[in-house]
Amino acid sequence: MAMTIDPDRFEALCRAQVGFQKPTSRRECPSPKRMVRLLTSRCSAREGSKLIDHISLCSDCAGEFGFLTEALRSERILVGDIENWLGSSQGAESRRPYSLRYSWGLASLLAAFFIVGFLVLRLVVLRSPERYRAAPEARVALLEPVEQKVSRQSLVFRWHPVQGVEHYVVEVFDETLSPVWKSLPLLETRIVPPDQLARGLVPQKSYFWLVSAYFPGGDKWMSPLEEFTLKD
Ligand SMILES: [Zn+2]
């Protein structure tokens, strides 16, 4: 399965890391069965990449995933497939089917290592302390909508003013953290999104937004990522 990194998405994930340390609910969490499918390469690249995104941001799922990885490695792959492989070296007749099975096991093992390595790399990159010396949530605080269900008509983004700021930029992401909308530079600390955006958002789906504050010297502070949902 091919796993590619979309740079925009990866950047959004990097920015989002603070807001996602502790999930408020596990409603969106994948079932262990889906994680097993991921580990055994039985899901599509798209589903796999979605799962990885979730797992890298959800400490609960990361724990479960680690546990499953261990369990799979010890039980299914190491015990099952290495036995097959040992069997295959004993007779020419049995070699073919066994080596075929072994190659599937090896593929799963490699996929699992690749996925775990990728995940660890992401977690290390995302949580690297040099990148986030000060907690961004202490810098630009969002007021609304914050983990809220709002009606389409009343959708307005508001945040606390930051001293000395030149302008703000608001960004909205969908539930996979793909960018949906970016405002022009703003001087005020509130914006009613354009009709085009409000109409394009799907009710009952999770969206995320954040504010970047730009300073005259070129510095930039960011808010954490906050979730909101449209109720109609
Ligand atoms: Zn989760």
mmCIF file of C-alpha atoms and ligand atoms in Angstrom:
data_model
loop_
_atom_site.group_PDB
_atom_site.id
_atom_site.type_symbol
_atom_site.label_atom_id
_atom_site.label_comp_id
_atom_site.label_asym_id
_atom_site.label_seq_id
_atom_site.Cartn_x
_atom_site.Cartn_y
_atom_site.Cartn_z
ATOM 1 C CA MET A 1 0.000 0.000 0.000
ATOM 2 C CA ALA A 2 1.356 3.347 -0.986
ATOM 3 C CA MET A 3 1.493 6.005 1.695
ATOM 4 C CA THR A 4 2.197 9.511 0.569
ATOM 5 C CA ILE A 5 2.464 12.680 2.602
ATOM 6 C CA ASP A 6 0.513 15.672 1.402
ATOM 7 C CA PRO A 7 2.680 18.643 2.446
ATOM 8 C CA ASP A 8 -0.293 20.938 3.113
ATOM 9 C CA ARG A 9 -1.929 18.375 5.273
ATOM 10 C CA PHE A 10 1.277 17.621 7.083
ATOM 11 C CA GLU A 11 1.751 21.298 7.817
ATOM 12 C CA ALA A 12 -1.778 21.549 9.154
ATOM 13 C CA LEU A 13 -1.086 18.522 11.333
ATOM 14 C CA CYS A 14 2.068 20.101 12.666
ATOM 15 C CA ARG A 15 0.172 23.211 13.548
ATOM 16 C CA ALA A 16 -2.666 21.237 15.011
ATOM 17 C CA GLN A 17 -0.637 19.164 17.412
ATOM 18 C CA VAL A 18 -1.355 21.199 20.507
ATOM 19 C CA GLY A 19 -5.090 21.143 20.101
ATOM 20 C CA PHE A 20 -5.175 17.401 19.679
ATOM 21 C CA GLN A 21 -3.185 16.025 22.552
ATOM 22 C CA LYS A 22 -6.236 14.860 24.474
ATOM 23 C CA PRO A 23 -9.341 13.875 22.587
ATOM 24 C CA THR A 24 -12.533 15.145 24.181
ATOM 25 C CA SER A 25 -14.446 12.136 23.016
ATOM 26 C CA ARG A 26 -13.591 8.876 21.312
ATOM 27 C CA ARG A 27 -16.614 8.950 19.016
ATOM 28 C CA GLU A 28 -14.430 9.344 15.926
ATOM 29 C CA CYS A 29 -11.932 6.670 16.979
ATOM 30 C CA PRO A 30 -11.465 3.723 14.632
ATOM 31 C CA SER A 31 -12.351 0.261 15.912
ATOM 32 C CA PRO A 32 -9.469 -2.095 16.775
ATOM 33 C CA LYS A 33 -10.632 -4.176 13.805
ATOM 34 C CA ARG A 34 -9.844 -1.306 11.443
ATOM 35 C CA MET A 35 -6.431 -0.925 13.035
ATOM 36 C CA VAL A 36 -5.756 -4.611 12.463
ATOM 37 C CA ARG A 37 -6.766 -4.160 8.833
ATOM 38 C CA LEU A 38 -4.252 -1.350 8.617
ATOM 39 C CA LEU A 39 -1.492 -3.429 10.182
ATOM 40 C CA THR A 40 -2.137 -6.337 7.876
ATOM 41 C CA SER A 41 -2.307 -4.116 4.779
ATOM 42 C CA ARG A 42 -5.913 -4.984 4.135
ATOM 43 C CA CYS A 43 -7.147 -1.446 3.795
ATOM 44 C CA SER A 44 -6.838 1.053 0.970
ATOM 45 C CA ALA A 45 -4.088 3.667 0.921
ATOM 46 C CA ARG A 46 -6.733 6.333 1.480
ATOM 47 C CA GLU A 47 -8.242 4.605 4.494
ATOM 48 C CA GLY A 48 -4.746 3.840 5.771
ATOM 49 C CA SER A 49 -3.682 7.437 5.552
ATOM 50 C CA LYS A 50 -6.851 8.576 7.363
ATOM 51 C CA LEU A 51 -6.248 6.039 10.119
ATOM 52 C CA ILE A 52 -2.625 7.070 10.488
ATOM 53 C CA ASP A 53 -3.684 10.691 10.715
ATOM 54 C CA HIS A 54 -6.105 9.850 13.484
ATOM 55 C CA ILE A 55 -3.730 7.565 15.381
ATOM 56 C CA SER A 56 -0.912 10.104 15.265
ATOM 57 C CA LEU A 57 -3.167 12.680 16.904
ATOM 58 C CA CYS A 58 -5.082 10.530 19.383
ATOM 59 C CA SER A 59 -3.131 9.287 22.381
ATOM 60 C CA ASP A 60 -5.749 6.633 23.186
ATOM 61 C CA CYS A 61 -5.626 5.160 19.714
ATOM 62 C CA ALA A 62 -1.830 5.407 19.578
ATOM 63 C CA GLY A 63 -1.740 3.247 22.716
ATOM 64 C CA GLU A 64 -4.136 0.703 21.240
ATOM 65 C CA PHE A 65 -2.244 0.683 17.979
ATOM 66 C CA GLY A 66 1.042 0.016 19.746
ATOM 67 C CA PHE A 67 -0.545 -2.838 21.640
ATOM 68 C CA LEU A 68 -2.022 -4.348 18.484
ATOM 69 C CA THR A 69 1.302 -4.020 16.685
ATOM 70 C CA GLU A 70 3.003 -5.975 19.435
ATOM 71 C CA ALA A 71 0.280 -8.587 19.525
ATOM 72 C CA LEU A 72 0.290 -9.057 15.774
ATOM 73 C CA ARG A 73 4.013 -9.186 15.588
ATOM 74 C CA SER A 74 4.359 -11.854 18.227
ATOM 75 C CA GLU A 75 1.363 -13.987 17.389
ATOM 76 C CA ARG A 76 0.549 -13.869 13.750
ATOM 77 C CA ILE A 77 3.658 -12.831 11.952
ATOM 78 C CA LEU A 78 6.542 -14.121 14.018
ATOM 79 C CA VAL A 79 5.014 -17.405 15.142
ATOM 80 C CA GLY A 80 2.860 -18.212 12.120
ATOM 81 C CA ASP A 81 4.979 -17.084 9.239
ATOM 82 C CA ILE A 82 8.374 -17.941 10.545
ATOM 83 C CA GLU A 83 7.089 -21.464 11.131
ATOM 84 C CA ASN A 84 5.948 -21.522 7.539
ATOM 85 C CA TRP A 85 9.256 -20.249 6.386
ATOM 86 C CA LEU A 86 11.136 -22.866 8.383
ATOM 87 C CA GLY A 87 8.860 -25.512 6.868
ATOM 88 C CA SER A 88 9.538 -24.241 3.392
ATOM 89 C CA SER A 89 13.258 -24.829 3.639
ATOM 90 C CA GLN A 90 12.776 -28.544 4.308
ATOM 91 C CA GLY A 91 11.440 -29.813 1.011
ATOM 92 C CA ALA A 92 11.402 -28.641 -2.557
ATOM 93 C CA GLU A 93 7.773 -29.775 -3.044
ATOM 94 C CA SER A 94 6.396 -27.696 -0.242
ATOM 95 C CA ARG A 95 8.484 -24.660 -1.032
ATOM 96 C CA ARG A 96 6.144 -22.944 -3.423
ATOM 97 C CA PRO A 97 2.986 -22.539 -1.353
ATOM 98 C CA TYR A 98 4.937 -21.856 1.803
ATOM 99 C CA SER A 99 7.163 -19.219 0.287
ATOM 100 C CA LEU A 100 4.101 -17.589 -1.196
ATOM 101 C CA ARG A 101 2.557 -17.439 2.259
ATOM 102 C CA TYR A 102 5.840 -16.262 3.682
ATOM 103 C CA SER A 103 6.041 -13.404 1.229
ATOM 104 C CA TRP A 104 2.611 -12.234 2.352
ATOM 105 C CA GLY A 105 3.735 -12.439 5.937
ATOM 106 C CA LEU A 106 6.910 -10.568 5.122
ATOM 107 C CA ALA A 107 4.921 -7.911 3.291
ATOM 108 C CA SER A 108 2.686 -7.474 6.329
ATOM 109 C CA LEU A 109 5.683 -7.339 8.614
ATOM 110 C CA LEU A 110 7.377 -4.728 6.445
ATOM 111 C CA ALA A 111 4.161 -2.774 6.158
ATOM 112 C CA ALA A 112 3.749 -2.860 9.935
ATOM 113 C CA PHE A 113 7.323 -1.679 10.466
ATOM 114 C CA PHE A 114 6.897 0.999 7.845
ATOM 115 C CA ILE A 115 3.676 2.224 9.419
ATOM 116 C CA VAL A 116 5.062 2.184 12.946
ATOM 117 C CA GLY A 117 8.225 3.964 11.783
ATOM 118 C CA PHE A 118 6.155 6.547 9.984
ATOM 119 C CA LEU A 119 3.968 7.021 13.035
ATOM 120 C CA VAL A 120 6.925 7.381 15.387
ATOM 121 C CA LEU A 121 8.568 9.830 13.010
ATOM 122 C CA ARG A 122 5.397 11.885 12.924
ATOM 123 C CA LEU A 123 4.978 11.863 16.668
ATOM 124 C CA VAL A 124 8.602 12.855 17.164
ATOM 125 C CA VAL A 125 8.380 15.614 14.561
ATOM 126 C CA LEU A 126 5.039 16.830 15.859
ATOM 127 C CA ARG A 127 6.074 16.912 19.476
ATOM 128 C CA SER A 128 9.554 18.263 18.923
ATOM 129 C CA PRO A 129 9.980 20.868 21.686
ATOM 130 C CA GLU A 130 12.155 23.281 19.653
ATOM 131 C CA ARG A 131 9.265 23.874 17.336
ATOM 132 C CA TYR A 132 6.913 24.859 20.121
ATOM 133 C CA ARG A 133 8.899 26.596 22.779
ATOM 134 C CA ALA A 134 5.869 28.469 24.027
ATOM 135 C CA ALA A 135 2.451 26.873 24.112
ATOM 136 C CA PRO A 136 0.586 28.504 21.220
ATOM 137 C CA GLU A 137 -2.755 28.217 23.021
ATOM 138 C CA ALA A 138 -1.482 30.772 25.524
ATOM 139 C CA ARG A 139 -0.927 33.188 22.663
ATOM 140 C CA VAL A 140 -3.947 33.453 20.409
ATOM 141 C CA ALA A 141 -7.074 32.368 22.257
ATOM 142 C CA LEU A 142 -10.146 31.495 20.230
ATOM 143 C CA LEU A 143 -13.565 32.560 21.535
ATOM 144 C CA GLU A 144 -16.104 31.017 19.180
ATOM 145 C CA PRO A 145 -16.989 28.574 17.807
ATOM 146 C CA VAL A 146 -15.105 26.311 20.215
ATOM 147 C CA GLU A 147 -16.278 22.678 20.260
ATOM 148 C CA GLN A 148 -19.698 23.987 19.417
ATOM 149 C CA LYS A 149 -22.651 23.230 17.196
ATOM 150 C CA VAL A 150 -23.646 26.426 15.464
ATOM 151 C CA SER A 151 -26.289 27.310 12.932
ATOM 152 C CA ARG A 152 -25.144 28.283 9.464
ATOM 153 C CA GLN A 153 -26.597 31.801 9.773
ATOM 154 C CA SER A 154 -24.884 32.572 13.037
ATOM 155 C CA LEU A 155 -21.437 31.245 12.081
ATOM 156 C CA VAL A 156 -18.874 33.821 13.127
ATOM 157 C CA PHE A 157 -15.230 33.343 14.090
ATOM 158 C CA ARG A 158 -14.101 35.391 17.095
ATOM 159 C CA TRP A 159 -10.838 35.454 19.048
ATOM 160 C CA HIS A 160 -9.062 37.502 21.702
ATOM 161 C CA PRO A 161 -7.031 40.464 20.450
ATOM 162 C CA VAL A 162 -3.241 40.147 20.640
ATOM 163 C CA GLN A 163 -1.130 43.217 21.475
ATOM 164 C CA GLY A 164 0.987 44.657 18.682
ATOM 165 C CA VAL A 165 -0.424 42.492 15.931
ATOM 166 C CA GLU A 166 -0.363 43.701 12.348
ATOM 167 C CA HIS A 167 -3.050 41.385 11.029
ATOM 168 C CA TYR A 168 -4.754 38.035 11.552
ATOM 169 C CA VAL A 169 -5.512 35.188 9.159
ATOM 170 C CA VAL A 170 -8.254 32.620 9.782
ATOM 171 C CA GLU A 171 -8.040 29.133 8.302
ATOM 172 C CA VAL A 172 -10.702 26.413 8.194
ATOM 173 C CA PHE A 173 -9.976 22.707 7.718
ATOM 174 C CA ASP A 174 -12.220 19.712 7.187
ATOM 175 C CA GLU A 175 -12.208 16.621 9.397
ATOM 176 C CA THR A 176 -9.209 15.180 7.555
ATOM 177 C CA LEU A 177 -7.444 18.500 8.187
ATOM 178 C CA SER A 178 -7.403 19.397 4.518
ATOM 179 C CA PRO A 179 -7.589 23.179 4.069
ATOM 180 C CA VAL A 180 -11.085 24.415 3.220
ATOM 181 C CA TRP A 181 -10.787 28.186 3.439
ATOM 182 C CA LYS A 182 -8.297 30.907 4.280
ATOM 183 C CA SER A 183 -9.263 34.507 4.981
ATOM 184 C CA LEU A 184 -7.545 37.586 3.643
ATOM 185 C CA PRO A 185 -5.426 39.508 6.195
ATOM 186 C CA LEU A 186 -7.814 40.821 8.878
ATOM 187 C CA LEU A 187 -7.489 43.780 11.221
ATOM 188 C CA GLU A 188 -10.484 42.907 13.407
ATOM 189 C CA THR A 189 -10.772 39.984 15.807
ATOM 190 C CA ARG A 190 -13.929 38.592 14.279
ATOM 191 C CA ILE A 191 -15.092 37.561 10.839
ATOM 192 C CA VAL A 192 -18.349 36.346 9.394
ATOM 193 C CA PRO A 193 -17.250 33.797 6.793
ATOM 194 C CA PRO A 194 -18.329 34.401 3.192
ATOM 195 C CA ASP A 195 -21.602 32.773 2.090
ATOM 196 C CA GLN A 196 -19.643 30.570 -0.261
ATOM 197 C CA LEU A 197 -17.851 28.930 2.668
ATOM 198 C CA ALA A 198 -20.906 28.650 4.905
ATOM 199 C CA ARG A 199 -22.896 27.028 2.086
ATOM 200 C CA GLY A 200 -20.094 24.570 1.332
ATOM 201 C CA LEU A 201 -19.856 23.194 4.890
ATOM 202 C CA VAL A 202 -21.723 19.944 5.507
ATOM 203 C CA PRO A 203 -23.999 19.904 8.593
ATOM 204 C CA GLN A 204 -23.080 17.495 11.420
ATOM 205 C CA LYS A 205 -19.527 17.121 10.095
ATOM 206 C CA SER A 206 -16.507 18.201 12.109
ATOM 207 C CA TYR A 207 -14.514 21.187 10.938
ATOM 208 C CA PHE A 208 -11.524 22.875 12.506
ATOM 209 C CA TRP A 209 -10.284 26.438 12.491
ATOM 210 C CA LEU A 210 -7.313 28.392 13.713
ATOM 211 C CA VAL A 211 -6.055 31.958 13.728
ATOM 212 C CA SER A 212 -2.520 33.078 12.888
ATOM 213 C CA ALA A 213 -1.430 36.462 14.271
ATOM 214 C CA TYR A 214 1.234 38.241 12.215
ATOM 215 C CA PHE A 215 3.513 40.862 13.763
ATOM 216 C CA PRO A 216 5.244 43.754 11.974
ATOM 217 C CA GLY A 217 8.669 42.143 12.500
ATOM 218 C CA GLY A 218 7.563 39.003 10.692
ATOM 219 C CA ASP A 219 6.791 36.910 13.805
ATOM 220 C CA LYS A 220 3.741 34.720 13.736
ATOM 221 C CA TRP A 221 1.729 33.283 16.602
ATOM 222 C CA MET A 222 -0.901 30.661 16.208
ATOM 223 C CA SER A 223 -3.986 29.593 18.084
ATOM 224 C CA PRO A 224 -4.693 25.945 18.771
ATOM 225 C CA LEU A 225 -7.012 24.228 16.343
ATOM 226 C CA GLU A 226 -10.634 24.332 17.506
ATOM 227 C CA GLU A 227 -13.478 22.129 16.355
ATOM 228 C CA PHE A 228 -16.950 23.202 15.290
ATOM 229 C CA THR A 229 -19.972 21.626 13.633
ATOM 230 C CA LEU A 230 -22.894 23.120 11.755
ATOM 231 C CA LYS A 231 -26.263 21.947 13.056
ATOM 232 C CA ASP A 232 -28.239 22.850 9.932
HETATM 233 ZN ZN ZN B 1 -8.770 7.925 18.681
#
